[in-house]
CSV table of C-alpha atoms in Angstrom, one decimal:
chain,number,residue,atom,x,y,z
B,1,MET,CA,88.8,157.2,114.8
B,2,SER,CA,86.1,153.6,113.9
B,3,ASP,CA,83.5,152.8,115.8
B,4,LEU,CA,85.4,149.5,117.0
B,5,SER,CA,88.3,151.9,117.8
B,6,GLU,CA,86.8,154.4,120.0
B,7,HIS,CA,84.9,150.7,121.7
B,8,LEU,CA,88.1,149.2,122.0
B,9,GLN,CA,90.1,152.4,123.8
B,10,SER,CA,86.7,152.7,125.9
B,11,LEU,CA,87.7,149.2,127.3
B,12,GLU,CA,91.1,149.8,127.6
B,13,GLN,CA,90.5,152.7,129.4
B,14,ARG,CA,88.0,150.9,131.6
B,15,LEU,CA,91.0,149.1,132.7
B,16,PHE,CA,92.2,152.4,134.5
B,17,GLU,CA,89.4,153.0,136.5
B,18,PRO,CA,89.9,152.1,140.2
B,19,GLU,CA,86.2,150.9,140.2
B,20,VAL,CA,87.4,148.1,137.7
B,21,LEU,CA,91.0,147.2,139.1
B,22,ASN,CA,89.1,146.2,142.2
B,23,SER,CA,86.1,144.1,140.8
B,24,ARG,CA,86.8,140.4,139.7
B,25,THR,CA,83.4,140.6,138.0
B,26,ALA,CA,84.7,143.6,135.7
B,27,LEU,CA,87.9,142.1,135.2
B,28,GLU,CA,86.5,138.6,134.4
B,29,SER,CA,84.4,140.6,131.8
B,30,LEU,CA,87.6,142.3,130.0
B,31,LEU,CA,90.0,139.4,130.1
B,32,SER,CA,89.9,136.3,128.5
B,33,PRO,CA,90.5,133.2,130.4
B,34,ASP,CA,93.5,132.8,127.8
B,35,PHE,CA,95.0,136.1,129.0
B,36,ARG,CA,98.6,136.8,129.6
B,37,GLU,CA,100.9,139.9,130.3
B,38,ILE,CA,104.8,140.5,129.5
B,39,GLY,CA,105.0,143.5,132.2
B,40,ALA,CA,107.2,146.1,132.3
B,41,SER,CA,109.4,144.5,134.4
B,42,GLY,CA,109.4,141.6,131.8
B,43,GLY,CA,107.8,139.5,134.3
B,44,LEU,CA,105.1,137.0,132.8
B,45,TYR,CA,101.3,137.5,134.2
B,46,LEU,CA,98.4,134.7,133.5
B,47,TYR,CA,94.9,135.1,134.2
B,48,GLU,CA,94.8,134.3,137.1
B,49,ASP,CA,98.1,136.0,138.6
B,50,ILE,CA,97.0,139.2,136.8
B,51,ILE,CA,93.3,139.4,138.9
B,52,ALA,CA,94.5,138.3,142.0
B,53,THR,CA,97.0,140.7,141.7
B,54,LEU,CA,95.0,144.1,140.6
B,55,LEU,CA,92.7,143.0,143.5
B,56,THR,CA,95.0,143.4,146.3
B,57,GLU,CA,96.7,146.5,145.1
B,58,PRO,CA,95.1,149.5,147.2
B,59,PRO,CA,93.9,152.7,146.0
B,60,ASP,CA,97.0,155.2,145.8
B,61,GLY,CA,95.4,158.4,143.7
B,62,THR,CA,97.0,157.2,140.9
B,63,THR,CA,96.2,159.4,137.6
B,64,ARG,CA,96.3,156.8,134.2
B,65,THR,CA,96.2,158.4,130.9
B,66,LEU,CA,96.0,157.1,127.3
B,67,THR,CA,96.7,158.8,124.1
B,68,ASP,CA,97.6,158.0,120.8
B,69,LEU,CA,95.7,155.0,120.4
B,70,GLU,CA,96.1,153.0,117.0
B,71,MET,CA,94.1,149.8,115.9
B,72,GLN,CA,94.8,147.3,113.2
B,73,LEU,CA,92.5,144.5,112.4
B,74,LEU,CA,94.0,141.4,112.6
B,75,SER,CA,91.7,139.2,111.5
B,76,PRO,CA,87.5,139.4,111.6
B,77,ASP,CA,87.3,138.8,115.2
B,78,LEU,CA,91.3,139.8,116.4
B,79,ALA,CA,92.6,143.3,116.9
B,80,LEU,CA,95.7,144.9,118.0
B,81,VAL,CA,96.0,147.9,119.9
B,82,THR,CA,98.8,150.4,120.6
B,83,TYR,CA,98.9,153.7,122.6
B,84,ARG,CA,101.1,155.6,124.7
B,85,ALA,CA,100.4,155.9,128.3
B,86,ALA,CA,101.2,157.9,131.3
B,87,ARG,CA,100.4,157.2,135.4
B,88,SER,CA,100.7,160.3,137.3
B,89,THR,CA,101.0,160.2,141.0
B,90,THR,CA,101.7,162.7,143.7
B,91,SER,CA,105.0,161.8,144.8
B,92,GLY,CA,106.8,162.0,141.4
B,93,PRO,CA,107.1,162.6,137.8
B,94,PRO,CA,104.8,160.7,135.4
B,95,VAL,CA,105.9,157.3,134.7
B,96,ARG,CA,105.4,157.4,130.8
B,97,SER,CA,105.0,153.4,128.6
B,98,LEU,CA,104.2,152.2,125.2
B,99,ARG,CA,101.4,149.8,125.4
B,100,SER,CA,99.7,146.9,123.1
B,101,SER,CA,97.4,144.6,123.6
B,102,ILE,CA,95.0,142.3,121.4
B,103,TRP,CA,91.3,141.9,121.6
B,104,HIS,CA,89.5,138.9,120.7
B,105,HIS,CA,85.8,139.0,119.8
B,106,ASP,CA,85.1,135.5,121.7
B,107,ALA,CA,81.4,133.2,121.2
B,108,ASP,CA,79.8,135.3,123.7
B,109,GLY,CA,80.0,138.3,121.3
B,110,GLN,CA,82.3,140.2,123.8
B,111,TRP,CA,85.4,141.7,123.1
B,112,ARG,CA,88.1,140.3,125.5
B,113,MET,CA,91.9,141.2,126.4
B,114,VAL,CA,93.8,138.1,125.8
B,115,PHE,CA,97.2,139.8,125.7
B,116,HIS,CA,99.2,143.1,127.0
B,117,GLN,CA,102.2,144.1,127.2
B,118,GLY,CA,103.9,147.5,128.6
B,119,THR,CA,107.6,149.3,127.8
B,120,LEU,CA,108.5,151.8,129.8
B,121,THR,CA,109.5,154.9,128.0
B,122,ALA,CA,111.6,158.2,128.7
């Protein structure tokens, strides 16, 4: 795995951490103001929508894992990341999904997510 792949994987994993999901500052450091997400429900979420939603979700003891990450550089400052995720709770079987994110290396020298989509899998 390349240094950039490892770096983007660490950023993706930060978005699984409750302390990041409950911090506007942390979310703003990872998400671009142009951020858009197409959720597993098919709904479209914009930057402020997703930050507000994440900040209001109570910690629920959910464990999330990321596997099979692949990264493709689309341009020197744009990368596509795909991976499989599993969300486990104490009250049921894991929920599995295939995820894709587009990361942009912005003018501040930071990689920030500009797009994300999750698709539920069997």
